[in-house]
Short mmCIF file of C-alpha atoms and ligand atoms in Angstrom, two decimals:
data_model
loop_
_atom_site.label_atom_id
_atom_site.label_comp_id
_atom_site.label_asym_id
_atom_site.label_seq_id
_atom_site.Cartn_x
_atom_site.Cartn_y
_atom_site.Cartn_z
CA MET A 1 -63.18 11.70 -18.34
CA THR A 2 -60.07 12.90 -20.08
CA TYR A 3 -57.57 14.94 -18.13
CA PRO A 4 -54.74 17.12 -19.39
CA LYS A 5 -51.26 15.64 -19.59
CA ALA A 6 -49.40 15.77 -16.27
CA ARG A 7 -47.18 18.86 -15.92
CA ILE A 8 -44.30 16.80 -14.57
CA PRO A 9 -43.44 13.21 -15.55
CA THR A 10 -45.63 10.55 -13.91
CA ASP A 11 -43.11 7.87 -14.86
CA PRO A 12 -39.32 8.03 -15.15
CA VAL A 13 -38.01 9.86 -18.23
CA LEU A 14 -34.49 9.40 -19.53
CA CYS A 15 -31.99 12.09 -18.64
CA THR A 16 -28.24 12.43 -18.92
CA ALA A 17 -27.85 11.74 -15.20
CA SER A 18 -29.75 8.42 -15.44
CA PHE A 19 -26.50 6.54 -15.99
CA SER A 20 -24.22 8.10 -13.40
CA GLY A 21 -25.04 7.21 -9.87
CA PRO A 22 -23.42 6.99 -6.48
CA ASP A 23 -20.93 4.14 -6.48
CA ARG A 24 -22.46 2.05 -3.79
CA GLN A 25 -23.07 -1.58 -3.14
CA HIS A 26 -25.39 -3.63 -5.31
CA VAL A 27 -29.11 -2.86 -5.06
CA PRO A 28 -31.16 -6.05 -4.57
CA SER A 29 -33.48 -6.61 -7.51
CA VAL A 30 -35.85 -9.20 -8.99
CA THR A 31 -33.27 -9.74 -11.73
CA ASP A 32 -30.89 -11.17 -9.09
CA VAL A 33 -33.08 -14.28 -9.06
CA ASP A 34 -31.47 -17.24 -10.88
CA HIS A 35 -33.76 -17.59 -13.89
CA VAL A 36 -34.90 -14.46 -15.74
CA VAL A 37 -36.64 -13.69 -19.04
CA HIS A 38 -37.45 -10.22 -20.38
CA VAL A 39 -40.83 -9.65 -22.06
CA THR A 40 -42.66 -6.48 -23.09
CA SER A 41 -44.84 -5.95 -19.98
CA GLY A 42 -45.67 -7.19 -16.50
CA ARG A 43 -48.93 -8.74 -17.69
CA MET A 44 -47.12 -10.78 -20.37
CA ALA A 45 -44.83 -12.04 -17.61
CA ILE A 46 -47.97 -13.06 -15.66
CA GLY A 47 -49.22 -14.85 -18.80
CA LEU A 48 -45.93 -16.73 -19.18
CA ALA A 49 -45.94 -17.59 -15.48
CA LEU A 50 -49.44 -19.10 -15.79
CA GLN A 51 -48.22 -21.04 -18.82
CA GLN A 52 -45.18 -22.34 -16.92
CA MET A 53 -47.44 -23.36 -14.03
CA GLN A 54 -49.61 -25.24 -16.57
CA VAL A 55 -52.72 -23.36 -15.60
CA ALA A 56 -55.66 -24.81 -17.52
CA ALA A 57 -59.31 -23.97 -18.04
CA PHE A 58 -61.33 -23.84 -14.81
CA ASP A 59 -58.29 -23.81 -12.53
CA GLU A 60 -58.86 -21.29 -9.75
CA ILE A 61 -56.35 -18.49 -9.27
CA LEU A 62 -56.45 -16.59 -5.99
CA LEU A 63 -55.99 -12.88 -6.66
CA PRO A 64 -56.13 -9.96 -4.23
CA ALA A 65 -59.37 -7.97 -4.30
CA TYR A 66 -57.16 -4.85 -4.37
CA HIS A 67 -55.62 -5.13 -7.84
CA SER A 68 -55.03 -3.75 -11.29
CA ARG A 69 -57.27 -5.20 -14.00
CA SER A 70 -54.14 -5.99 -15.99
CA MET A 71 -53.44 -8.80 -13.47
CA VAL A 72 -56.83 -10.43 -14.07
CA GLU A 73 -56.87 -10.31 -17.88
CA PRO A 74 -54.14 -12.99 -18.34
CA VAL A 75 -56.04 -15.31 -15.98
CA ILE A 76 -59.18 -14.91 -18.08
CA TRP A 77 -57.21 -15.46 -21.28
CA PHE A 78 -56.05 -18.86 -20.03
CA GLY A 79 -59.67 -19.76 -19.26
CA ALA A 80 -58.91 -19.92 -15.54
CA MET A 81 -61.19 -18.54 -12.81
CA PRO A 82 -60.12 -15.53 -10.78
CA VAL A 83 -61.12 -15.91 -7.10
CA PHE A 84 -60.63 -12.70 -5.15
CA TYR A 85 -59.39 -12.77 -1.56
CA ARG A 86 -59.46 -10.05 1.09
CA ILE A 87 -56.60 -7.86 2.15
CA LYS A 88 -56.28 -6.05 5.48
CA ALA A 89 -56.32 -2.27 5.92
CA ASP A 90 -52.49 -2.22 5.84
CA THR A 91 -52.60 -4.14 2.48
CA ALA A 92 -51.37 -7.40 4.07
CA VAL A 93 -52.81 -10.64 2.63
CA ASP A 94 -55.71 -11.86 4.82
CA LEU A 95 -54.60 -15.50 5.14
CA ASN A 96 -57.76 -16.58 6.97
CA ASP A 97 -59.81 -15.40 4.04
CA VAL A 98 -57.43 -17.03 1.56
CA ALA A 99 -57.68 -20.34 3.44
CA ALA A 100 -61.49 -20.16 3.36
CA ARG A 101 -61.48 -19.80 -0.42
CA ILE A 102 -59.24 -22.77 -1.26
CA THR A 103 -60.97 -25.58 -3.17
CA PRO A 104 -59.62 -28.70 -4.91
CA ARG A 105 -59.36 -26.56 -8.09
CA THR A 106 -57.18 -23.85 -6.52
CA LYS A 107 -53.80 -23.81 -8.18
CA VAL A 108 -52.05 -20.47 -7.62
CA LEU A 109 -51.91 -17.74 -4.98
CA VAL A 110 -50.95 -14.35 -6.42
CA VAL A 111 -49.49 -11.94 -3.85
CA VAL A 112 -48.63 -8.31 -4.53
CA ASN A 113 -45.83 -6.37 -2.86
CA TYR A 114 -47.87 -3.17 -3.00
CA PHE A 115 -46.09 0.08 -3.82
CA GLY A 116 -42.71 -1.58 -3.19
CA PHE A 117 -43.54 -2.68 0.39
CA PRO A 118 -43.06 -6.45 0.80
CA GLN A 119 -45.78 -8.73 2.13
CA ASP A 120 -44.86 -11.20 4.91
CA LEU A 121 -43.26 -13.37 2.24
CA VAL A 122 -41.78 -15.99 4.56
CA ALA A 123 -45.21 -16.74 6.05
CA LEU A 124 -46.86 -16.69 2.62
CA ARG A 125 -44.27 -19.12 1.25
CA ALA A 126 -44.91 -21.49 4.18
CA PHE A 127 -48.67 -21.17 3.67
CA CYS A 128 -48.40 -22.08 -0.01
CA ASP A 129 -46.18 -25.06 0.76
CA ALA A 130 -48.59 -26.28 3.45
CA HIS A 131 -51.58 -26.00 1.09
CA HIS A 132 -49.81 -27.26 -2.06
CA LEU A 133 -50.36 -24.00 -3.88
CA LEU A 134 -48.04 -22.37 -6.37
CA MET A 135 -47.09 -18.81 -5.42
CA LEU A 136 -46.86 -16.01 -7.97
CA GLU A 137 -45.11 -13.00 -6.47
CA ASP A 138 -46.24 -9.82 -8.20
CA CYS A 139 -43.38 -7.32 -7.98
CA ALA A 140 -44.83 -4.87 -10.53
CA HIS A 141 -44.43 -2.20 -7.80
CA ALA A 142 -41.24 -3.69 -6.44
CA SER A 143 -38.59 -4.22 -9.12
CA ILE A 144 -35.95 -3.55 -6.49
CA GLY A 145 -35.83 -4.34 -2.80
CA ALA A 146 -35.22 -7.19 -0.37
CA HIS A 147 -37.04 -9.02 2.41
CA ALA A 148 -35.59 -11.30 5.09
CA GLY A 149 -32.18 -10.99 3.44
CA LYS A 150 -33.33 -12.13 -0.01
CA PRO A 151 -34.21 -10.12 -3.12
CA LEU A 152 -37.89 -9.60 -3.83
CA GLY A 153 -39.08 -12.06 -6.44
CA SER A 154 -37.19 -14.98 -4.86
CA PHE A 155 -40.06 -16.14 -2.61
CA GLY A 156 -42.61 -17.09 -5.25
CA ASP A 157 -42.44 -20.14 -7.50
CA TYR A 158 -42.47 -17.42 -10.13
CA ALA A 159 -42.36 -13.65 -9.86
CA ILE A 160 -43.05 -10.82 -12.27
CA ALA A 161 -41.98 -7.19 -12.52
CA SER A 162 -42.91 -4.25 -14.73
CA THR A 163 -39.77 -2.50 -15.94
CA MET A 164 -41.81 0.48 -17.20
CA LYS A 165 -42.80 1.36 -13.65
CA PHE A 166 -39.20 1.83 -12.53
CA LEU A 167 -37.10 2.81 -15.53
CA PRO A 168 -37.43 5.24 -18.45
CA VAL A 169 -38.45 2.56 -20.95
CA TYR A 170 -41.43 2.26 -23.30
CA ASP A 171 -41.86 -1.49 -22.78
CA GLY A 172 -40.56 -4.11 -20.42
CA GLY A 173 -41.51 -6.80 -17.96
CA CYS A 174 -39.60 -9.61 -16.27
CA LEU A 175 -40.53 -13.15 -15.41
CA VAL A 176 -38.17 -14.65 -12.85
CA SER A 177 -37.97 -17.86 -10.86
CA SER A 178 -35.70 -18.99 -8.05
CA ARG A 179 -37.08 -22.54 -8.31
CA ASN A 180 -37.63 -23.35 -11.97
CA ARG A 181 -35.49 -23.00 -15.04
CA LEU A 182 -36.72 -20.70 -17.79
CA ASP A 183 -34.19 -21.36 -20.56
CA HIS A 184 -36.74 -23.41 -22.52
CA VAL A 185 -38.95 -20.31 -22.85
CA LYS A 186 -38.38 -19.25 -26.45
CA LEU A 187 -39.03 -15.61 -27.22
CA VAL A 188 -38.77 -13.83 -30.55
CA SER A 189 -38.07 -10.23 -31.51
CA ALA A 190 -41.16 -8.09 -32.10
CA GLY A 191 -39.51 -6.71 -35.24
CA LEU A 192 -37.65 -3.70 -36.52
CA LYS A 193 -40.58 -1.28 -36.41
CA PHE A 194 -41.10 -2.07 -32.74
CA GLU A 195 -37.38 -1.58 -32.02
CA VAL A 196 -37.41 1.79 -33.78
CA LYS A 197 -40.57 2.87 -31.98
CA THR A 198 -39.26 1.94 -28.52
CA ALA A 199 -35.99 3.79 -29.08
CA PHE A 200 -37.69 6.95 -30.36
CA ASN A 201 -40.42 6.85 -27.75
CA THR A 202 -37.90 6.87 -24.90
CA LEU A 203 -36.25 9.95 -26.41
CA GLU A 204 -39.52 11.69 -27.29
CA LYS A 205 -40.81 11.31 -23.72
CA ALA A 206 -37.57 12.69 -22.35
CA PHE A 207 -37.64 15.67 -24.73
CA ALA A 208 -41.32 16.35 -23.95
CA TYR A 209 -40.39 16.99 -20.32
CA GLY A 210 -37.36 19.12 -21.14
CA ARG A 211 -34.74 16.46 -20.53
CA MET A 212 -31.54 16.06 -22.57
CA LYS A 213 -31.90 19.44 -24.28
CA PRO A 214 -28.64 19.33 -26.32
CA LEU A 215 -29.58 15.93 -27.73
CA ALA A 216 -33.13 17.15 -28.42
CA ALA A 217 -31.70 19.99 -30.51
CA LEU A 218 -29.31 17.66 -32.29
CA LEU A 219 -32.06 15.17 -33.07
CA SER A 220 -34.82 17.60 -33.96
CA ILE A 221 -34.35 17.19 -37.71
CA PRO A 222 -34.03 13.36 -37.61
CA MET A 223 -37.12 13.22 -35.34
CA HIS A 224 -39.15 15.28 -37.80
CA LEU A 225 -37.93 13.06 -40.61
CA LYS A 226 -38.90 9.98 -38.66
CA ASN A 227 -42.41 11.34 -38.03
CA ALA A 228 -42.84 12.19 -41.69
CA LEU A 229 -41.58 8.78 -42.76
CA TRP A 230 -43.84 7.10 -40.22
CA GLY A 231 -46.88 8.98 -41.52
CA LEU A 232 -45.99 8.05 -45.10
CA LEU A 233 -45.57 4.35 -44.23
CA LYS A 234 -48.90 4.33 -42.42
CA SER A 235 -50.79 5.98 -45.30
CA ARG A 236 -49.22 3.65 -47.88
CA SER A 237 -49.77 0.23 -46.39
CA ALA A 238 -53.14 -0.94 -45.14
CA VAL A 239 -51.60 -4.08 -43.62
CA ASP A 240 -49.54 -1.99 -41.23
CA ALA A 241 -52.54 -0.23 -39.75
CA GLY A 242 -52.37 -2.05 -36.39
CA PRO A 243 -50.53 -0.62 -33.40
CA VAL A 244 -46.77 -1.14 -33.42
CA GLY A 245 -46.44 -1.40 -29.67
CA PRO A 246 -48.37 -3.26 -27.00
CA ARG A 247 -51.24 -1.32 -25.45
CA ALA A 248 -49.69 -2.24 -22.08
CA SER A 249 -47.23 0.57 -22.86
CA ASP A 250 -50.00 3.11 -23.40
CA GLY A 251 -51.93 2.76 -20.17
CA GLY A 252 -54.51 0.11 -21.14
CA PHE A 253 -55.38 -2.94 -19.03
CA GLY A 254 -55.99 -5.52 -21.77
CA PHE A 255 -54.10 -8.72 -22.53
CA GLU A 256 -52.91 -8.95 -26.14
CA ALA A 257 -51.77 -12.53 -26.53
CA GLN A 258 -49.62 -11.78 -29.59
CA TRP A 259 -47.08 -10.21 -27.21
CA LEU A 260 -46.76 -13.34 -25.06
CA ASP A 261 -43.75 -14.69 -26.98
CA LYS A 262 -42.10 -11.33 -27.71
CA LYS A 263 -38.80 -10.20 -26.22
CA ALA A 264 -38.46 -6.85 -24.50
CA SER A 265 -37.04 -4.26 -26.90
CA VAL A 266 -33.29 -3.85 -27.25
CA THR A 267 -33.69 -0.32 -25.81
CA SER A 268 -35.48 -1.65 -22.74
CA ARG A 269 -32.89 -4.37 -22.09
CA LEU A 270 -30.01 -1.99 -22.74
CA LEU A 271 -31.34 0.61 -20.30
CA LEU A 272 -32.06 -2.05 -17.68
CA ALA A 273 -28.39 -3.03 -17.90
CA THR A 274 -26.95 0.49 -17.90
CA VAL A 275 -29.14 2.79 -15.77
CA SER A 276 -27.63 3.39 -12.34
CA MET A 277 -29.68 1.35 -9.85
CA PRO A 278 -28.07 2.89 -6.73
CA ARG A 279 -29.25 6.27 -8.04
CA VAL A 280 -32.78 4.90 -8.63
CA ALA A 281 -32.87 3.35 -5.16
CA GLU A 282 -31.54 6.40 -3.32
CA ALA A 283 -33.70 8.94 -5.16
CA ARG A 284 -36.91 6.98 -4.65
CA ARG A 285 -36.42 6.79 -0.89
CA ARG A 286 -35.38 10.44 -0.68
CA ASN A 287 -38.35 11.70 -2.72
CA TYR A 288 -40.78 9.47 -0.83
CA LEU A 289 -39.62 10.82 2.54
CA ARG A 290 -39.74 14.36 1.21
CA LEU A 291 -43.40 13.94 0.16
CA GLN A 292 -44.26 12.27 3.44
CA ALA A 293 -42.76 15.09 5.49
CA ALA A 294 -44.26 17.84 3.35
CA LEU A 295 -47.80 16.42 3.44
CA ALA A 296 -47.81 15.11 7.03
CA ASP A 297 -49.80 17.95 8.58
CA LEU A 298 -52.54 18.09 5.94
CA PRO A 299 -55.98 17.35 7.39
CA GLY A 300 -58.10 14.63 5.82
CA CYS A 301 -55.20 12.50 4.62
CA ALA A 302 -52.44 10.24 5.88
CA PRO A 303 -49.63 8.15 4.39
CA LEU A 304 -50.86 4.59 3.70
CA TYR A 305 -47.76 3.23 5.44
CA PRO A 306 -46.58 4.96 8.63
CA VAL A 307 -42.89 4.10 8.13
CA LEU A 308 -40.50 3.41 5.28
CA PRO A 309 -38.57 0.26 6.25
CA GLU A 310 -35.00 -0.45 5.17
CA ALA A 311 -34.50 -2.06 1.76
CA VAL A 312 -37.82 -0.69 0.49
CA PHE A 313 -37.51 1.42 -2.67
CA PRO A 314 -41.03 2.66 -3.29
CA TRP A 315 -42.73 2.82 -6.66
CA VAL A 316 -44.84 5.80 -5.53
CA PHE A 317 -45.94 7.65 -2.39
CA PRO A 318 -49.39 6.21 -1.52
CA MET A 319 -51.63 8.53 0.50
CA LEU A 320 -54.99 7.74 2.04
CA VAL A 321 -57.44 10.58 1.39
CA ASP A 322 -60.85 11.12 3.02
CA ASP A 323 -62.51 12.85 0.11
CA PRO A 324 -61.00 11.46 -3.13
CA ASP A 325 -64.06 12.15 -5.27
CA THR A 326 -63.57 15.89 -4.85
CA CYS A 327 -59.82 16.23 -4.95
CA PHE A 328 -58.76 13.52 -7.45
CA PRO A 329 -60.26 15.30 -10.51
CA ILE A 330 -59.10 18.69 -9.28
CA LEU A 331 -55.54 17.40 -8.92
CA LYS A 332 -55.72 15.81 -12.37
CA HIS A 333 -57.00 19.00 -13.98
CA ALA A 334 -54.17 20.91 -12.35
CA GLY A 335 -51.69 18.60 -14.12
CA VAL A 336 -50.58 16.86 -10.92
CA PRO A 337 -49.35 13.33 -11.83
CA VAL A 338 -51.68 11.54 -9.40
CA ILE A 339 -52.84 7.99 -10.12
CA ARG A 340 -54.89 5.20 -8.49
CA PHE A 341 -53.50 1.92 -9.81
CA ALA A 342 -56.60 0.00 -8.59
CA GLU A 343 -59.13 2.64 -9.63
CA PHE A 344 -61.06 0.17 -11.81
CA LEU A 345 -61.61 -3.11 -9.97
CA TRP A 346 -62.78 -6.29 -11.73
CA ASP A 347 -66.48 -6.35 -12.66
CA GLY A 348 -68.71 -7.31 -9.77
CA LEU A 349 -66.09 -6.74 -7.12
CA ASP A 350 -67.90 -4.86 -4.34
CA GLU A 351 -67.98 -4.54 -0.54
CA SER A 352 -69.36 -8.04 -0.16
CA VAL A 353 -66.07 -9.44 -1.50
CA CYS A 354 -63.70 -7.10 0.36
CA PRO A 355 -64.76 -3.78 1.89
CA VAL A 356 -61.12 -2.78 2.47
CA SER A 357 -60.20 -3.17 -1.20
CA VAL A 358 -63.16 -1.14 -2.40
CA ASP A 359 -62.25 1.58 0.08
CA LEU A 360 -58.54 1.58 -0.85
CA SER A 361 -59.26 1.61 -4.58
CA ARG A 362 -61.09 4.91 -4.07
CA ARG A 363 -59.05 6.51 -1.33
CA VAL A 364 -55.41 5.62 -1.97
CA MET A 365 -53.90 8.24 -4.25
CA GLN A 366 -50.38 7.70 -5.52
CA PHE A 367 -47.90 10.42 -6.26
CA PRO A 368 -44.64 9.73 -8.11
CA CYS A 369 -41.36 9.60 -6.20
CA HIS A 370 -39.23 8.37 -9.09
CA GLN A 371 -35.57 9.10 -9.64
CA GLU A 372 -36.06 11.55 -12.51
CA LEU A 373 -38.13 14.15 -10.64
CA ARG A 374 -36.31 17.45 -10.25
CA GLU A 375 -36.30 19.39 -6.99
CA THR A 376 -38.36 22.16 -8.58
CA GLU A 377 -40.89 19.63 -9.88
CA ILE A 378 -41.35 18.08 -6.44
CA ASP A 379 -41.70 21.56 -4.93
CA TRP A 380 -44.38 22.37 -7.48
CA MET A 381 -46.24 19.08 -6.86
CA ILE A 382 -46.18 19.56 -3.08
CA GLU A 383 -47.45 23.12 -3.39
CA ARG A 384 -50.33 22.01 -5.68
CA ILE A 385 -51.31 19.07 -3.45
CA ARG A 386 -51.29 21.25 -0.32
CA THR A 387 -53.33 24.03 -1.90
CA ILE A 388 -55.92 21.68 -3.40
CA LEU A 389 -56.34 19.44 -0.39
CA LEU A 390 -56.61 22.40 1.99
CA ALA A 391 -59.41 23.81 -0.16
CA THR A 392 -61.57 20.64 -0.19
CA PRO A 393 -64.61 20.45 2.13
CA VAL A 394 -63.26 17.53 4.13
CA SER A 395 -60.11 19.41 4.99
CA MET A 396 -62.04 22.46 5.90
CA ALA A 397 -64.20 20.49 8.30
CA MET A 398 -60.91 19.07 9.71
CA ARG A 399 -62.23 15.54 9.69
CA SER A 400 -59.70 12.97 10.71
CA THR A 401 -58.71 10.05 8.52
CA LYS A 402 -60.38 6.87 9.67
CA PRO A 403 -59.92 3.80 7.50
CA LEU A 404 -63.19 2.39 6.21
CA GLN A 405 -65.24 5.40 7.16
CA ALA A 406 -67.39 6.01 4.11
CA SER A 407 -67.31 9.63 3.14
CA ALA A 408 -70.71 11.00 2.30
C1 PLP B 1 -49.04 -2.52 -13.51
C2 PLP B 1 -49.29 -3.78 -12.80
C3 PLP B 1 -49.18 -5.03 -13.43
C4 PLP B 1 -48.98 -5.17 -14.93
O1 PLP B 1 -47.83 -4.57 -15.38
P1 PLP B 1 -47.75 -4.03 -16.90
O2 PLP B 1 -46.30 -3.86 -17.13
O3 PLP B 1 -48.54 -2.77 -16.94
O4 PLP B 1 -48.37 -5.08 -17.77
C5 PLP B 1 -49.28 -6.17 -12.66
N1 PLP B 1 -49.52 -6.10 -11.33
C6 PLP B 1 -49.67 -4.92 -10.69
C7 PLP B 1 -49.89 -4.92 -9.22
C8 PLP B 1 -49.59 -3.72 -11.40
O5 PLP B 1 -49.78 -2.55 -10.78
#
C-alpha cells in the first residue's frame, strides 16, 4: 500500500528558528554520556554495540516483542539469536518473562525507552548485574531526557540513539557508553558524494515543506544545477549506480553492513552541535500536551501514557485506538503524518509470544509532536484526526478503549 506524502512534516525539517532557542539550562541528552561516537543511523549504533560486546554466532539477545525490525536486523547480521520477551500493557519490561527466557547463552538485554518515556532503568540495571547480562539501552525514541537524575543512555553498558528522529538531519545515530571507552572505534568518512547528498537533502526537505523561503529562492538555481549534474553523473558511470545514502535514511528496516564503520555526515554532526536543544525540548512537550488535550474526549481512543512526567521530551504522541484497521489508512490518505513504528513485527512473532505487543503494534498510532511543527499545522492535524476518528464505526458505537480487547 502506498500512501500520499504527508501534508505536514512527519520528522523535523530545518528552519531558520531551529538555531535560536530559549536560553535555559542544559537539556539532558544521551550525548552527555562520557564516551560517544556518531554513526549514520541508530541500527548501525546497535551493530557497533554488539561488536563492542563481542556478540558471536549463537549468542542469545533478549529483545522486546514490541519493536522495530531495524533493531533485529543487526542481531541477525552478527549471527546471534533474537529471543523476544514480553512487555506489559504500559510498555514496561516484563522482568518475570525476561528471567524465564535466560539461558547460559544469553548475553545481552535490549531495553527500549519507548516514545521518550524511560523504563524503570534503575531496576533493569540491577537485574542485568544480578544475572550477568550486558544491557543495551535503546534511546532511539529518547535522544534527550533524564531518569533518576541521570541522562538517558547512562544506564546501559551501551546505549544507542537515532539522531534523525529528533533533529532535521538526513542521517545520524549515536553509540554511547558510560562504562566503556569508545576511542578505539575507528570510523571513516562515507565520502564526498554522501556529504553533498546529506547537505542538500536537509535543505530540500526544508524547502519541500515551505521552510526557509528566502534561502530556497536564493538556492533554486544551484539546486537545479545540482540535480542536473547528479543525473549526468548517474547516467555516465555504471559503477556509481548504487545508492549514495544508507537506506536507514529512507524508511527501510534493513541492515547494510557497509555503513557500520562510517561516520555521521558533517551536516548531521554540525546540526547536532548547533540546533537549540532547549527549543527542541520545550516544543516537544508543548506540542505533546496540546495533542493530548485536543484529542482527550474522542471516543474509541486514549493516550498510551496517562501523564507526561518531568524530564520526558517525547518523540511522538502515542495514542491507543480501538479500530486502527479502519482509521489508519484513512488518516494516511488524508496526508496526516501518522506512523506505527512497530507495525511490522519480526516474522513469526504472534500472540503466543506476547499478546500485548501484537495488540500495541496494531493499535498504537503515533502523531508527530516535533519542534518544527507550526501552530497552523498542528491545528490542521487535530482537525483531521478528530473528523476521521469521529466518523469511524467504533467511535459511532461509542465503544470504550479497553487494552487487549480484540476489535472485530
Ligand atoms: C528507529 C528505531 C531504531 C533504529 O534507528 P535508525 O536510525 O532508523 O536505524 C532502533 N530502535 C528503535 C526502538 C527504533 O524505533
